[in-house]
Amino acid sequence: MFNVVLVEPEIPPNTGNVGRLCLAAQSTLHLIKPLGFSLEDRQLKRAGLDYWDEVDMRLWDSFEDLQRAQARDARYFLLTTKTERAYYDVKFSYGDFLVFGRETKGLPENLLATNNHNCITIPMHGTRSLNLATAVGIVLFEAVRQLR
Ligand SMILES: C[S@@+](CC[C@H](N)C(=O)[O-])C[C@H]1O[C@@H](n2cnc3c(N)ncnc32)[C@H](O)[C@@H]1O
């Protein structure tokens, strides 16, 4: 249904959890290198439980490589705390790409700047950011809800 992109993820259990979310939402998981772990990592597979092998997962050398391989009209929504536009104000479509940043640094500033019009946020209070897998779950399943 959708495409979830993790840019340079660092923590194996987060990516394992996101893989499981993608499987549950019939969506593809794209990982942008470098990864902070091996794809054979025990914690990654444990967080994805027995399902990891069933996850439709693609690995890319860069975000630009991923974009080059997609249709020109593909839509990318970048998840960041540095915008005011809420994720629930977007009308999602089949095949949309939901792009998330790394755990310690978020998305690169240049990527946010060039996609300024497509940055969205999960409004929140009292913390700097949410856990990566939690953020994916919130936005991915809002997108699924809209299409059902
Ligand atoms: C742990 S957060 C990154 C925190 C990083 N220190 C920062 O300031 O961006 C990892 C990723 O989860 C997503 N995320 C977490 N909380 C979010 C929120 N409230 N709104 C949108 N995205 C969020 C973003 O894609 C972020 O890059």
Short mmCIF file of N, CA and C in Angstrom, two decimals, residues 33-91:
data_model
loop_
_atom_site.label_atom_id
_atom_site.label_comp_id
_atom_site.label_asym_id
_atom_site.label_seq_id
_atom_site.Cartn_x
_atom_site.Cartn_y
_atom_site.Cartn_z
N LYS A 33 21.35 3.29 3.14
CA LYS A 33 22.66 3.08 3.76
C LYS A 33 23.35 4.43 4.05
N PRO A 34 24.29 4.48 5.02
CA PRO A 34 24.77 3.35 5.81
C PRO A 34 23.83 3.01 6.96
N LEU A 35 23.75 1.71 7.25
CA LEU A 35 22.97 1.25 8.39
C LEU A 35 23.90 1.16 9.60
N GLY A 36 23.34 1.38 10.77
CA GLY A 36 24.15 1.30 11.98
C GLY A 36 24.25 -0.12 12.51
N PHE A 37 23.92 -1.13 11.68
CA PHE A 37 23.91 -2.52 12.14
C PHE A 37 23.94 -3.42 10.91
N SER A 38 24.16 -4.71 11.18
CA SER A 38 24.12 -5.70 10.10
C SER A 38 22.70 -6.20 9.93
N LEU A 39 22.32 -6.54 8.71
CA LEU A 39 20.97 -7.06 8.48
C LEU A 39 20.82 -8.46 9.07
N GLU A 40 21.91 -9.01 9.55
CA GLU A 40 21.86 -10.32 10.21
C GLU A 40 21.72 -10.17 11.72
N ASP A 41 21.66 -8.92 12.19
CA ASP A 41 21.64 -8.66 13.63
C ASP A 41 20.50 -9.43 14.33
N ARG A 42 20.87 -10.06 15.45
CA ARG A 42 19.90 -10.87 16.20
C ARG A 42 18.75 -10.00 16.74
N GLN A 43 19.10 -8.79 17.22
CA GLN A 43 18.07 -7.90 17.79
C GLN A 43 17.08 -7.43 16.73
N LEU A 44 17.60 -7.23 15.51
CA LEU A 44 16.73 -6.82 14.40
C LEU A 44 15.68 -7.89 14.15
N LYS A 45 16.15 -9.13 14.04
CA LYS A 45 15.25 -10.24 13.74
C LYS A 45 14.31 -10.51 14.91
N ARG A 46 14.84 -10.34 16.12
CA ARG A 46 13.98 -10.58 17.28
C ARG A 46 12.83 -9.57 17.32
N ALA A 47 13.15 -8.30 17.05
CA ALA A 47 12.10 -7.27 17.07
C ALA A 47 11.10 -7.50 15.94
N GLY A 48 11.57 -8.06 14.83
CA GLY A 48 10.66 -8.36 13.71
C GLY A 48 9.98 -9.70 13.92
N LEU A 49 10.33 -10.38 15.02
CA LEU A 49 9.83 -11.72 15.33
C LEU A 49 10.06 -12.67 14.16
N ASP A 50 9.14 -13.62 13.99
CA ASP A 50 9.37 -14.62 12.93
C ASP A 50 9.09 -14.04 11.55
N TYR A 51 8.64 -12.81 11.53
CA TYR A 51 8.13 -12.24 10.28
C TYR A 51 9.19 -11.60 9.42
N TRP A 52 10.40 -11.42 9.95
CA TRP A 52 11.37 -10.58 9.25
C TRP A 52 11.58 -11.02 7.79
N ASP A 53 11.64 -12.33 7.56
CA ASP A 53 11.89 -12.84 6.21
C ASP A 53 10.75 -12.53 5.25
N GLU A 54 9.57 -12.22 5.78
CA GLU A 54 8.42 -11.93 4.92
C GLU A 54 8.32 -10.44 4.58
N VAL A 55 9.14 -9.62 5.23
CA VAL A 55 9.07 -8.17 4.99
C VAL A 55 9.62 -7.87 3.58
N ASP A 56 8.85 -7.07 2.83
CA ASP A 56 9.31 -6.63 1.51
C ASP A 56 10.30 -5.48 1.76
N MET A 57 11.58 -5.81 1.77
CA MET A 57 12.60 -4.85 2.16
C MET A 57 13.56 -4.57 1.01
N ARG A 58 13.84 -3.31 0.75
CA ARG A 58 14.81 -2.92 -0.30
C ARG A 58 15.90 -2.07 0.35
N LEU A 59 17.09 -2.26 -0.15
CA LEU A 59 18.25 -1.56 0.40
C LEU A 59 18.80 -0.62 -0.67
N TRP A 60 19.12 0.64 -0.29
CA TRP A 60 19.59 1.63 -1.26
C TRP A 60 20.88 2.28 -0.76
N ASP A 61 21.72 2.67 -1.72
CA ASP A 61 22.97 3.35 -1.35
C ASP A 61 22.72 4.79 -0.91
N SER A 62 21.68 5.40 -1.45
CA SER A 62 21.38 6.80 -1.08
C SER A 62 19.89 7.07 -1.36
N PHE A 63 19.41 8.16 -0.79
CA PHE A 63 18.01 8.55 -1.04
C PHE A 63 17.82 8.90 -2.51
N GLU A 64 18.84 9.50 -3.11
CA GLU A 64 18.77 9.86 -4.54
C GLU A 64 18.65 8.61 -5.39
N ASP A 65 19.35 7.56 -5.04
CA ASP A 65 19.25 6.29 -5.78
C ASP A 65 17.83 5.75 -5.72
N LEU A 66 17.25 5.81 -4.54
CA LEU A 66 15.87 5.35 -4.39
C LEU A 66 14.94 6.17 -5.29
N GLN A 67 15.11 7.49 -5.25
CA GLN A 67 14.23 8.36 -6.04
C GLN A 67 14.38 8.11 -7.54
N ARG A 68 15.61 7.90 -7.97
CA ARG A 68 15.86 7.66 -9.40
C ARG A 68 15.13 6.41 -9.90
N ALA A 69 14.92 5.45 -9.00
CA ALA A 69 14.30 4.18 -9.40
C ALA A 69 12.77 4.23 -9.35
N GLN A 70 12.22 5.37 -8.92
CA GLN A 70 10.75 5.48 -8.79
C GLN A 70 10.16 6.28 -9.94
N ALA A 71 8.83 6.17 -10.07
CA ALA A 71 8.13 6.98 -11.07
C ALA A 71 8.34 8.46 -10.75
N ARG A 72 8.31 9.29 -11.79
CA ARG A 72 8.56 10.72 -11.58
C ARG A 72 7.51 11.39 -10.72
N ASP A 73 6.28 10.82 -10.75
CA ASP A 73 5.21 11.46 -9.98
C ASP A 73 5.07 10.85 -8.56
N ALA A 74 6.05 10.06 -8.15
CA ALA A 74 6.00 9.50 -6.79
C ALA A 74 5.98 10.65 -5.78
N ARG A 75 5.23 10.44 -4.69
CA ARG A 75 5.13 11.50 -3.67
C ARG A 75 5.89 11.09 -2.41
N TYR A 76 6.65 12.03 -1.87
CA TYR A 76 7.48 11.78 -0.70
C TYR A 76 7.04 12.71 0.43
N PHE A 77 6.74 12.15 1.58
CA PHE A 77 6.41 12.96 2.76
C PHE A 77 7.49 12.73 3.80
N LEU A 78 8.12 13.82 4.21
CA LEU A 78 9.24 13.72 5.15
C LEU A 78 8.78 14.03 6.56
N LEU A 79 9.03 13.10 7.46
CA LEU A 79 8.59 13.24 8.85
C LEU A 79 9.66 13.91 9.68
N THR A 80 9.27 15.05 10.28
CA THR A 80 10.22 15.83 11.06
C THR A 80 9.48 16.63 12.11
N THR A 81 10.20 16.97 13.18
CA THR A 81 9.61 17.85 14.20
C THR A 81 9.75 19.32 13.79
N LYS A 82 10.45 19.57 12.66
CA LYS A 82 10.77 20.95 12.29
C LYS A 82 9.80 21.56 11.30
N THR A 83 8.53 21.25 11.43
CA THR A 83 7.50 21.86 10.60
C THR A 83 6.22 21.94 11.42
N GLU A 84 5.25 22.70 10.94
CA GLU A 84 3.99 22.86 11.66
C GLU A 84 2.88 22.01 11.05
N ARG A 85 3.08 21.52 9.83
CA ARG A 85 2.00 20.83 9.11
C ARG A 85 1.79 19.42 9.68
N ALA A 86 0.58 19.15 10.18
CA ALA A 86 0.32 17.87 10.85
C ALA A 86 0.07 16.75 9.84
N TYR A 87 0.50 15.55 10.19
CA TYR A 87 0.36 14.39 9.29
C TYR A 87 -1.10 14.11 8.96
N TYR A 88 -2.02 14.40 9.88
CA TYR A 88 -3.43 14.09 9.63
C TYR A 88 -4.11 15.11 8.71
N ASP A 89 -3.38 16.14 8.32
CA ASP A 89 -3.92 17.10 7.34
C ASP A 89 -3.54 16.72 5.90
N VAL A 90 -2.79 15.64 5.76
CA VAL A 90 -2.41 15.18 4.41
C VAL A 90 -3.42 14.15 3.94
N LYS A 91 -3.76 14.19 2.63
CA LYS A 91 -4.59 13.13 2.04
C LYS A 91 -3.63 12.16 1.37
#
